[in-house]
């Protein structure tokens, strides 16, 4: 019997799960994880609660198969961004003109509701040959420690991340690498240019070179689905006062990467630029510090999970689904790094991280139908 995901989605929206690493004082995932745990246990799932960081739980709910089938993991994150200037009550789901409004409606409690309803529907009457795993994870909006914790203990033959994708099948996304360039000067009184080295002025040479790198990347063509990688300066800090030569200028930059690029290739790229400036700009010196980085992702369009999702999406939508790539990062990259073939498929809507957020109601039901049929077909196949 079909399970309507919309009442479940309304309950999920009503539970505050703002990520406290993004917004100090945020509620975190405890309340929403507790609700999901109760809901899934009532429907016969074996639920594992992972909580290395107190107050930041992730869940893995398992419907054990009878044996001989393929296992499938559905992954969705429980955390949301802050309410900020959200218009109206962010925890009160509101339906209007075929849309459901509320914080997390689009990103991504709709995907969590769809995967929970689909898994319950696919397993309620009989055991499938393969295991079905639901990973309801913490912290995707910040550093994804939830999915990392899950992958230390669980694996599957394939996975689907149910981030919103406008009913299009996402087979690739960009990664990112954060670096800090510290340009070194020499502090001195503003009246003594003979003693000082202006780190901010030297940093200007690097900013010009960074802009030129961006132009070269844009002209490179890049990936067949994602286009080229990009780079931009995000933060700049330097100086101590109007009458002091600055000893340091720090520039934080973000490099968005495409398949074939990595933090190592970005480091080499930046080192080449900085060493070139050191050889041509008198007094230019630097330190390069590597920050957080996440890999880009690309799925095999001929993998078993891709073929099943494409087939079931075409059946439900009445047309072949659009194949797309995302410019932002998702947990697909972590699953792929763990050796799990995966892709991304989710609802239509809009307003992620914005002052108004909504999910298209019809699409939530369509995603649920696609996921339920995919679970049944994939988990009935042989490994």
GROMACS .gro file of C-alpha atoms in nm:
model
  383
    1UNK     CA    1   0.000   0.000   0.000
    2UNK     CA    2   0.131   0.345  -0.092
    3UNK     CA    3   0.245   0.560   0.200
    4UNK     CA    4   0.180   0.933   0.163
    5UNK     CA    5   0.505   1.119   0.240
    6UNK     CA    6   0.339   1.459   0.290
    7UNK     CA    7   0.216   1.418   0.653
    8UNK     CA    8   0.562   1.286   0.736
    9UNK     CA    9   0.724   1.589   0.569
   10UNK     CA   10   0.507   1.827   0.771
   11UNK     CA   11   0.617   1.655   1.094
   12UNK     CA   12   0.983   1.679   0.995
   13UNK     CA   13   0.958   2.050   0.916
   14UNK     CA   14   0.800   2.116   1.257
   15UNK     CA   15   1.114   1.986   1.432
   16UNK     CA   16   1.394   2.241   1.467
   17UNK     CA   17   1.721   2.097   1.333
   18UNK     CA   18   1.935   2.402   1.263
   19UNK     CA   19   2.301   2.306   1.238
   20UNK     CA   20   2.482   2.452   1.543
   21UNK     CA   21   2.818   2.449   1.365
   22UNK     CA   22   2.674   2.703   1.123
   23UNK     CA   23   2.459   2.889   1.375
   24UNK     CA   24   2.579   2.876   1.738
   25UNK     CA   25   2.286   2.779   1.958
   26UNK     CA   26   2.116   2.584   1.679
   27UNK     CA   27   1.907   2.291   1.796
   28UNK     CA   28   2.097   2.022   1.607
   29UNK     CA   29   1.953   1.692   1.492
   30UNK     CA   30   1.848   1.524   1.819
   31UNK     CA   31   1.474   1.594   1.805
   32UNK     CA   32   1.427   1.511   1.439
   33UNK     CA   33   1.646   1.200   1.469
   34UNK     CA   34   1.437   1.083   1.764
   35UNK     CA   35   1.119   1.123   1.564
   36UNK     CA   36   1.264   0.936   1.265
   37UNK     CA   37   1.389   0.657   1.492
   38UNK     CA   38   1.043   0.606   1.645
   39UNK     CA   39   0.870   0.619   1.306
   40UNK     CA   40   1.105   0.365   1.152
   41UNK     CA   41   1.103   0.126   1.450
   42UNK     CA   42   0.722   0.123   1.439
   43UNK     CA   43   0.751  -0.005   1.083
   44UNK     CA   44   0.989  -0.287   1.164
   45UNK     CA   45   1.326  -0.132   1.086
   46UNK     CA   46   1.633  -0.215   1.290
   47UNK     CA   47   1.767   0.128   1.388
   48UNK     CA   48   2.125   0.214   1.479
   49UNK     CA   49   2.193   0.553   1.639
   50UNK     CA   50   2.543   0.692   1.581
   51UNK     CA   51   2.639   0.985   1.802
   52UNK     CA   52   3.011   1.036   1.828
   53UNK     CA   53   2.941   1.404   1.885
   54UNK     CA   54   2.681   1.436   2.165
   55UNK     CA   55   2.363   1.601   2.044
   56UNK     CA   56   2.449   1.542   1.678
   57UNK     CA   57   2.308   1.196   1.599
   58UNK     CA   58   2.280   1.014   1.269
   59UNK     CA   59   2.060   0.710   1.215
   60UNK     CA   60   2.099   0.400   1.002
   61UNK     CA   61   1.772   0.206   0.972
   62UNK     CA   62   1.794  -0.139   0.817
   63UNK     CA   63   1.531  -0.368   0.670
   64UNK     CA   64   1.719  -0.698   0.649
   65UNK     CA   65   1.675  -0.894   0.329
   66UNK     CA   66   1.605  -1.263   0.299
   67UNK     CA   67   1.938  -1.319   0.123
   68UNK     CA   68   2.080  -1.327  -0.227
   69UNK     CA   69   1.986  -0.972  -0.328
   70UNK     CA   70   2.167  -0.642  -0.365
   71UNK     CA   71   2.175  -0.390  -0.080
   72UNK     CA   72   2.074  -0.027  -0.132
   73UNK     CA   73   2.140   0.274   0.091
   74UNK     CA   74   1.925   0.588   0.075
   75UNK     CA   75   2.099   0.892   0.222
   76UNK     CA   76   1.946   1.221   0.338
   77UNK     CA   77   2.055   1.487   0.584
   78UNK     CA   78   1.850   1.600   0.883
   79UNK     CA   79   2.013   1.938   0.948
   80UNK     CA   80   1.901   2.271   0.804
   81UNK     CA   81   2.052   2.615   0.781
   82UNK     CA   82   1.936   2.891   1.016
   83UNK     CA   83   1.604   3.070   0.990
   84UNK     CA   84   1.765   3.410   0.936
   85UNK     CA   85   1.509   3.637   0.773
   86UNK     CA   86   1.273   3.351   0.685
   87UNK     CA   87   0.931   3.492   0.603
   88UNK     CA   88   0.667   3.349   0.834
   89UNK     CA   89   0.704   3.066   1.083
   90UNK     CA   90   0.982   2.838   0.954
   91UNK     CA   91   0.856   2.543   1.159
   92UNK     CA   92   0.494   2.565   1.047
   93UNK     CA   93   0.448   2.376   0.721
   94UNK     CA   94   0.211   2.573   0.498
   95UNK     CA   95   0.049   2.445   0.179
   96UNK     CA   96  -0.039   2.685  -0.099
   97UNK     CA   97  -0.083   2.638  -0.474
   98UNK     CA   98   0.059   2.288  -0.477
   99UNK     CA   99   0.364   2.389  -0.274
  100UNK     CA  100   0.464   2.310   0.083
  101UNK     CA  101   0.653   2.592   0.257
  102UNK     CA  102   0.887   2.573   0.558
  103UNK     CA  103   1.254   2.566   0.647
  104UNK     CA  104   1.401   2.245   0.509
  105UNK     CA  105   1.100   2.175   0.287
  106UNK     CA  106   1.328   2.172  -0.018
  107UNK     CA  107   1.672   2.120   0.138
  108UNK     CA  108   1.611   1.847   0.228
  109UNK     CA  109   1.340   1.716   0.456
  110UNK     CA  110   1.133   1.641   0.147
  111UNK     CA  111   1.401   1.393   0.039
  112UNK     CA  112   1.415   1.240   0.387
  113UNK     CA  113   1.036   1.200   0.396
  114UNK     CA  114   1.032   1.048   0.047
  115UNK     CA  115   1.303   0.793   0.123
  116UNK     CA  116   1.146   0.692   0.456
  117UNK     CA  117   0.802   0.650   0.300
  118UNK     CA  118   0.945   0.465   0.000
  119UNK     CA  119   1.147   0.222   0.210
  120UNK     CA  120   0.852   0.149   0.439
  121UNK     CA  121   0.626   0.098   0.140
  122UNK     CA  122   0.870  -0.134  -0.040
  123UNK     CA  123   0.929  -0.354   0.266
  124UNK     CA  124   0.595  -0.357   0.445
  125UNK     CA  125   0.447  -0.675   0.293
  126UNK     CA  126   0.745  -0.904   0.239
  127UNK     CA  127   1.120  -0.917   0.284
  128UNK     CA  128   1.316  -0.830  -0.024
  129UNK     CA  129   1.620  -1.045  -0.108
  130UNK     CA  130   1.861  -0.754  -0.039
  131UNK     CA  131   1.899  -0.520   0.257
  132UNK     CA  132   1.751  -0.170   0.253
  133UNK     CA  133   1.942   0.093   0.453
  134UNK     CA  134   1.825   0.444   0.535
  135UNK     CA  135   2.101   0.683   0.643
  136UNK     CA  136   1.947   0.991   0.808
  137UNK     CA  137   2.260   1.193   0.869
  138UNK     CA  138   2.381   1.496   1.062
  139UNK     CA  139   2.588   1.793   0.950
  140UNK     CA  140   2.574   1.781   0.569
  141UNK     CA  141   2.531   2.158   0.565
  142UNK     CA  142   2.871   2.204   0.733
  143UNK     CA  143   3.132   1.927   0.719
  144UNK     CA  144   2.935   1.602   0.664
  145UNK     CA  145   3.069   1.421   0.968
  146UNK     CA  146   2.737   1.232   0.979
  147UNK     CA  147   2.787   1.046   0.652
  148UNK     CA  148   3.153   0.993   0.736
  149UNK     CA  149   3.052   0.829   1.065
  150UNK     CA  150   2.792   0.612   0.890
  151UNK     CA  151   3.045   0.490   0.632
  152UNK     CA  152   3.282   0.371   0.905
  153UNK     CA  153   3.027   0.102   0.997
  154UNK     CA  154   2.795   0.049   0.701
  155UNK     CA  155   2.821  -0.012   0.330
  156UNK     CA  156   2.592  -0.116   0.045
  157UNK     CA  157   2.603  -0.228  -0.316
  158UNK     CA  158   2.470   0.112  -0.425
  159UNK     CA  159   2.327   0.434  -0.285
  160UNK     CA  160   2.094   0.720  -0.372
  161UNK     CA  161   2.130   1.062  -0.214
  162UNK     CA  162   1.787   1.226  -0.207
  163UNK     CA  163   1.899   1.590  -0.219
  164UNK     CA  164   1.662   1.806  -0.426
  165UNK     CA  165   1.732   1.775  -0.799
  166UNK     CA  166   1.409   1.899  -0.963
  167UNK     CA  167   1.319   1.540  -1.061
  168UNK     CA  168   1.639   1.522  -1.267
  169UNK     CA  169   1.902   1.251  -1.226
  170UNK     CA  170   2.230   1.400  -1.104
  171UNK     CA  171   2.539   1.208  -1.212
  172UNK     CA  172   2.814   1.456  -1.123
  173UNK     CA  173   2.893   1.747  -0.898
  174UNK     CA  174   3.182   1.979  -0.823
  175UNK     CA  175   3.415   1.953  -0.528
  176UNK     CA  176   3.593   2.233  -0.348
  177UNK     CA  177   3.923   2.318  -0.184
  178UNK     CA  178   3.983   2.603   0.060
  179UNK     CA  179   4.329   2.755   0.092
  180UNK     CA  180   4.472   3.049   0.283
  181UNK     CA  181   4.755   3.247   0.125
  182UNK     CA  182   4.954   3.441   0.382
  183UNK     CA  183   5.157   3.713   0.212
  184UNK     CA  184   5.449   3.819   0.430
  185UNK     CA  185   5.570   4.174   0.481
  186UNK     CA  186   5.772   4.360   0.744
  187UNK     CA  187   5.616   4.583   1.007
  188UNK     CA  188   5.754   4.936   1.036
  189UNK     CA  189   5.639   5.288   1.113
  190UNK     CA  190   5.462   5.452   0.824
  191UNK     CA  191   5.736   5.713   0.804
  192UNK     CA  192   6.005   5.451   0.739
  193UNK     CA  193   5.946   5.289   0.399
  194UNK     CA  194   6.312   5.191   0.402
  195UNK     CA  195   6.237   4.949   0.687
  196UNK     CA  196   5.886   4.828   0.599
  197UNK     CA  197   5.749   4.582   0.343
  198UNK     CA  198   5.380   4.631   0.261
  199UNK     CA  199   5.219   4.286   0.269
  200UNK     CA  200   4.886   4.424   0.146
  201UNK     CA  201   5.044   4.580  -0.163
  202UNK     CA  202   5.230   4.255  -0.235
  203UNK     CA  203   4.902   4.064  -0.194
  204UNK     CA  204   4.755   4.275  -0.472
  205UNK     CA  205   4.987   4.099  -0.718
  206UNK     CA  206   4.847   3.765  -0.607
  207UNK     CA  207   4.486   3.885  -0.642
  208UNK     CA  208   4.553   3.992  -1.000
  209UNK     CA  209   4.711   3.653  -1.072
  210UNK     CA  210   4.411   3.477  -0.909
  211UNK     CA  211   4.173   3.666  -1.136
  212UNK     CA  212   4.380   3.559  -1.436
  213UNK     CA  213   4.362   3.196  -1.318
  214UNK     CA  214   3.984   3.230  -1.312
  215UNK     CA  215   3.986   3.350  -1.672
  216UNK     CA  216   4.205   3.059  -1.780
  217UNK     CA  217   3.976   2.811  -1.610
  218UNK     CA  218   3.668   2.964  -1.773
  219UNK     CA  219   3.828   2.931  -2.116
  220UNK     CA  220   3.934   2.570  -2.062
  221UNK     CA  221   3.601   2.403  -2.143
  222UNK     CA  222   3.620   2.174  -1.842
  223UNK     CA  223   3.398   1.876  -1.769
  224UNK     CA  224   3.131   1.754  -2.013
  225UNK     CA  225   2.848   1.807  -1.761
  226UNK     CA  226   2.992   2.053  -1.512
  227UNK     CA  227   3.194   2.285  -1.730
  228UNK     CA  228   3.514   2.436  -1.588
  229UNK     CA  229   3.633   2.468  -1.234
  230UNK     CA  230   3.627   2.813  -1.076
  231UNK     CA  231   3.823   3.015  -0.823
  232UNK     CA  232   3.751   3.323  -0.614
  233UNK     CA  233   3.892   3.515  -0.320
  234UNK     CA  234   3.654   3.481  -0.027
  235UNK     CA  235   3.813   3.670   0.264
  236UNK     CA  236   4.099   3.916   0.308
  237UNK     CA  237   4.256   4.043   0.627
  238UNK     CA  238   4.565   4.247   0.696
  239UNK     CA  239   4.718   4.548   0.863
  240UNK     CA  240   4.727   4.691   1.215
  241UNK     CA  241   4.680   5.065   1.173
  242UNK     CA  242   4.704   5.358   0.932
  243UNK     CA  243   5.064   5.439   1.030
  244UNK     CA  244   5.207   5.087   1.021
  245UNK     CA  245   5.341   4.886   0.730
  246UNK     CA  246   5.144   4.557   0.741
  247UNK     CA  247   5.349   4.248   0.820
  248UNK     CA  248   5.080   4.007   0.700
  249UNK     CA  249   4.793   3.991   0.454
  250UNK     CA  250   4.579   3.676   0.456
  251UNK     CA  251   4.361   3.580   0.162
  252UNK     CA  252   4.121   3.289   0.190
  253UNK     CA  253   4.017   3.146  -0.145
  254UNK     CA  254   3.787   2.875  -0.272
  255UNK     CA  255   3.863   2.664  -0.575
  256UNK     CA  256   3.565   2.466  -0.708
  257UNK     CA  257   3.696   2.147  -0.868
  258UNK     CA  258   3.567   1.911  -1.137
  259UNK     CA  259   3.645   1.540  -1.183
  260UNK     CA  260   4.015   1.504  -1.254
  261UNK     CA  261   4.104   1.785  -1.013
  262UNK     CA  262   4.186   1.755  -0.644
  263UNK     CA  263   4.325   1.948  -0.350
  264UNK     CA  264   4.671   1.829  -0.456
  265UNK     CA  265   4.632   1.967  -0.808
  266UNK     CA  266   4.499   2.295  -0.667
  267UNK     CA  267   4.796   2.321  -0.429
  268UNK     CA  268   5.033   2.269  -0.722
  269UNK     CA  269   4.842   2.530  -0.925
  270UNK     CA  270   4.865   2.790  -0.647
  271UNK     CA  271   5.226   2.709  -0.566
  272UNK     CA  272   5.317   2.769  -0.929
  273UNK     CA  273   5.152   3.111  -0.923
  274UNK     CA  274   5.306   3.210  -0.589
  275UNK     CA  275   5.655   3.091  -0.678
  276UNK     CA  276   5.628   3.284  -1.003
  277UNK     CA  277   5.545   3.599  -0.809
  278UNK     CA  278   5.835   3.531  -0.575
  279UNK     CA  279   6.068   3.524  -0.874
  280UNK     CA  280   5.933   3.841  -1.038
  281UNK     CA  281   5.797   4.070  -0.763
  282UNK     CA  282   6.072   4.216  -0.539
  283UNK     CA  283   6.017   4.127  -0.175
  284UNK     CA  284   5.728   3.887  -0.238
  285UNK     CA  285   5.713   3.605   0.020
  286UNK     CA  286   5.429   3.378   0.124
  287UNK     CA  287   5.301   3.082   0.320
  288UNK     CA  288   5.031   2.853   0.181
  289UNK     CA  289   4.788   2.683   0.422
  290UNK     CA  290   4.548   2.408   0.311
  291UNK     CA  291   4.196   2.406   0.457
  292UNK     CA  292   3.890   2.186   0.414
  293UNK     CA  293   3.855   2.010   0.081
  294UNK     CA  294   3.601   1.772  -0.068
  295UNK     CA  295   3.631   1.566  -0.384
  296UNK     CA  296   3.423   1.618  -0.696
  297UNK     CA  297   3.191   1.335  -0.795
  298UNK     CA  298   3.100   1.156  -1.116
  299UNK     CA  299   2.877   0.849  -1.145
  300UNK     CA  300   2.901   0.573  -1.401
  301UNK     CA  301   2.586   0.618  -1.615
  302UNK     CA  302   2.598   0.246  -1.697
  303UNK     CA  303   2.606   0.129  -1.334
  304UNK     CA  304   2.325  -0.095  -1.217
  305UNK     CA  305   2.180   0.171  -0.986
  306UNK     CA  306   2.185   0.437  -1.258
  307UNK     CA  307   2.005   0.209  -1.502
  308UNK     CA  308   1.734   0.121  -1.248
  309UNK     CA  309   1.673   0.482  -1.139
  310UNK     CA  310   1.660   0.606  -1.498
  311UNK     CA  311   1.414   0.332  -1.590
  312UNK     CA  312   1.186   0.390  -1.291
  313UNK     CA  313   1.200   0.769  -1.326
  314UNK     CA  314   1.093   0.742  -1.689
  315UNK     CA  315   0.805   0.517  -1.586
  316UNK     CA  316   0.679   0.757  -1.318
  317UNK     CA  317   0.741   1.081  -1.508
  318UNK     CA  318   0.616   0.953  -1.841
  319UNK     CA  319   0.933   1.073  -2.017
  320UNK     CA  320   1.306   1.011  -1.999
  321UNK     CA  321   1.445   1.210  -1.705
  322UNK     CA  322   1.689   1.490  -1.762
  323UNK     CA  323   2.051   1.407  -1.678
  324UNK     CA  324   2.215   1.686  -1.483
  325UNK     CA  325   2.519   1.788  -1.281
  326UNK     CA  326   2.532   2.012  -0.976
  327UNK     CA  327   2.774   2.298  -0.912
  328UNK     CA  328   2.754   2.238  -0.534
  329UNK     CA  329   2.902   1.955  -0.327
  330UNK     CA  330   2.700   1.665  -0.181
  331UNK     CA  331   2.758   1.349   0.023
  332UNK     CA  332   2.768   1.151  -0.305
  333UNK     CA  333   3.141   1.213  -0.312
  334UNK     CA  334   3.189   1.045   0.027
  335UNK     CA  335   2.983   0.743  -0.078
  336UNK     CA  336   3.176   0.710  -0.405
  337UNK     CA  337   3.508   0.738  -0.218
  338UNK     CA  338   3.390   0.450   0.003
  339UNK     CA  339   3.340   0.238  -0.310
  340UNK     CA  340   2.961   0.263  -0.323
  341UNK     CA  341   2.818   0.341  -0.670
  342UNK     CA  342   2.567   0.622  -0.624
  343UNK     CA  343   2.375   0.909  -0.776
  344UNK     CA  344   2.146   1.189  -0.665
  345UNK     CA  345   1.772   1.218  -0.724
  346UNK     CA  346   1.520   1.436  -0.547
  347UNK     CA  347   1.224   1.669  -0.551
  348UNK     CA  348   1.135   1.989  -0.732
  349UNK     CA  349   1.097   2.321  -0.552
  350UNK     CA  350   1.312   2.617  -0.458
  351UNK     CA  351   1.444   2.854  -0.195
  352UNK     CA  352   1.727   2.649  -0.047
  353UNK     CA  353   1.889   2.863   0.227
  354UNK     CA  354   1.660   3.152   0.127
  355UNK     CA  355   1.394   3.358   0.307
  356UNK     CA  356   1.118   3.148   0.146
  357UNK     CA  357   1.163   2.774   0.089
  358UNK     CA  358   0.921   2.529  -0.069
  359UNK     CA  359   0.882   2.183  -0.218
  360UNK     CA  360   0.650   2.092  -0.502
  361UNK     CA  361   0.396   1.851  -0.350
  362UNK     CA  362   0.344   1.643  -0.664
  363UNK     CA  363   0.718   1.595  -0.698
  364UNK     CA  364   0.750   1.465  -0.340
  365UNK     CA  365   0.501   1.190  -0.425
  366UNK     CA  366   0.675   1.121  -0.759
  367UNK     CA  367   1.015   1.084  -0.593
  368UNK     CA  368   0.861   0.849  -0.337
  369UNK     CA  369   0.717   0.636  -0.617
  370UNK     CA  370   1.049   0.625  -0.804
  371UNK     CA  371   1.240   0.533  -0.488
  372UNK     CA  372   0.995   0.261  -0.382
  373UNK     CA  373   1.010   0.096  -0.724
  374UNK     CA  374   1.387   0.133  -0.738
  375UNK     CA  375   1.425  -0.033  -0.397
  376UNK     CA  376   1.209  -0.326  -0.504
  377UNK     CA  377   1.385  -0.377  -0.838
  378UNK     CA  378   1.742  -0.318  -0.724
  379UNK     CA  379   1.724  -0.520  -0.402
  380UNK     CA  380   1.562  -0.811  -0.585
  381UNK     CA  381   1.858  -0.835  -0.823
  382UNK     CA  382   2.166  -1.045  -0.760
  383UNK     CA  383   2.490  -0.883  -0.646
   0.00000   0.00000   0.00000
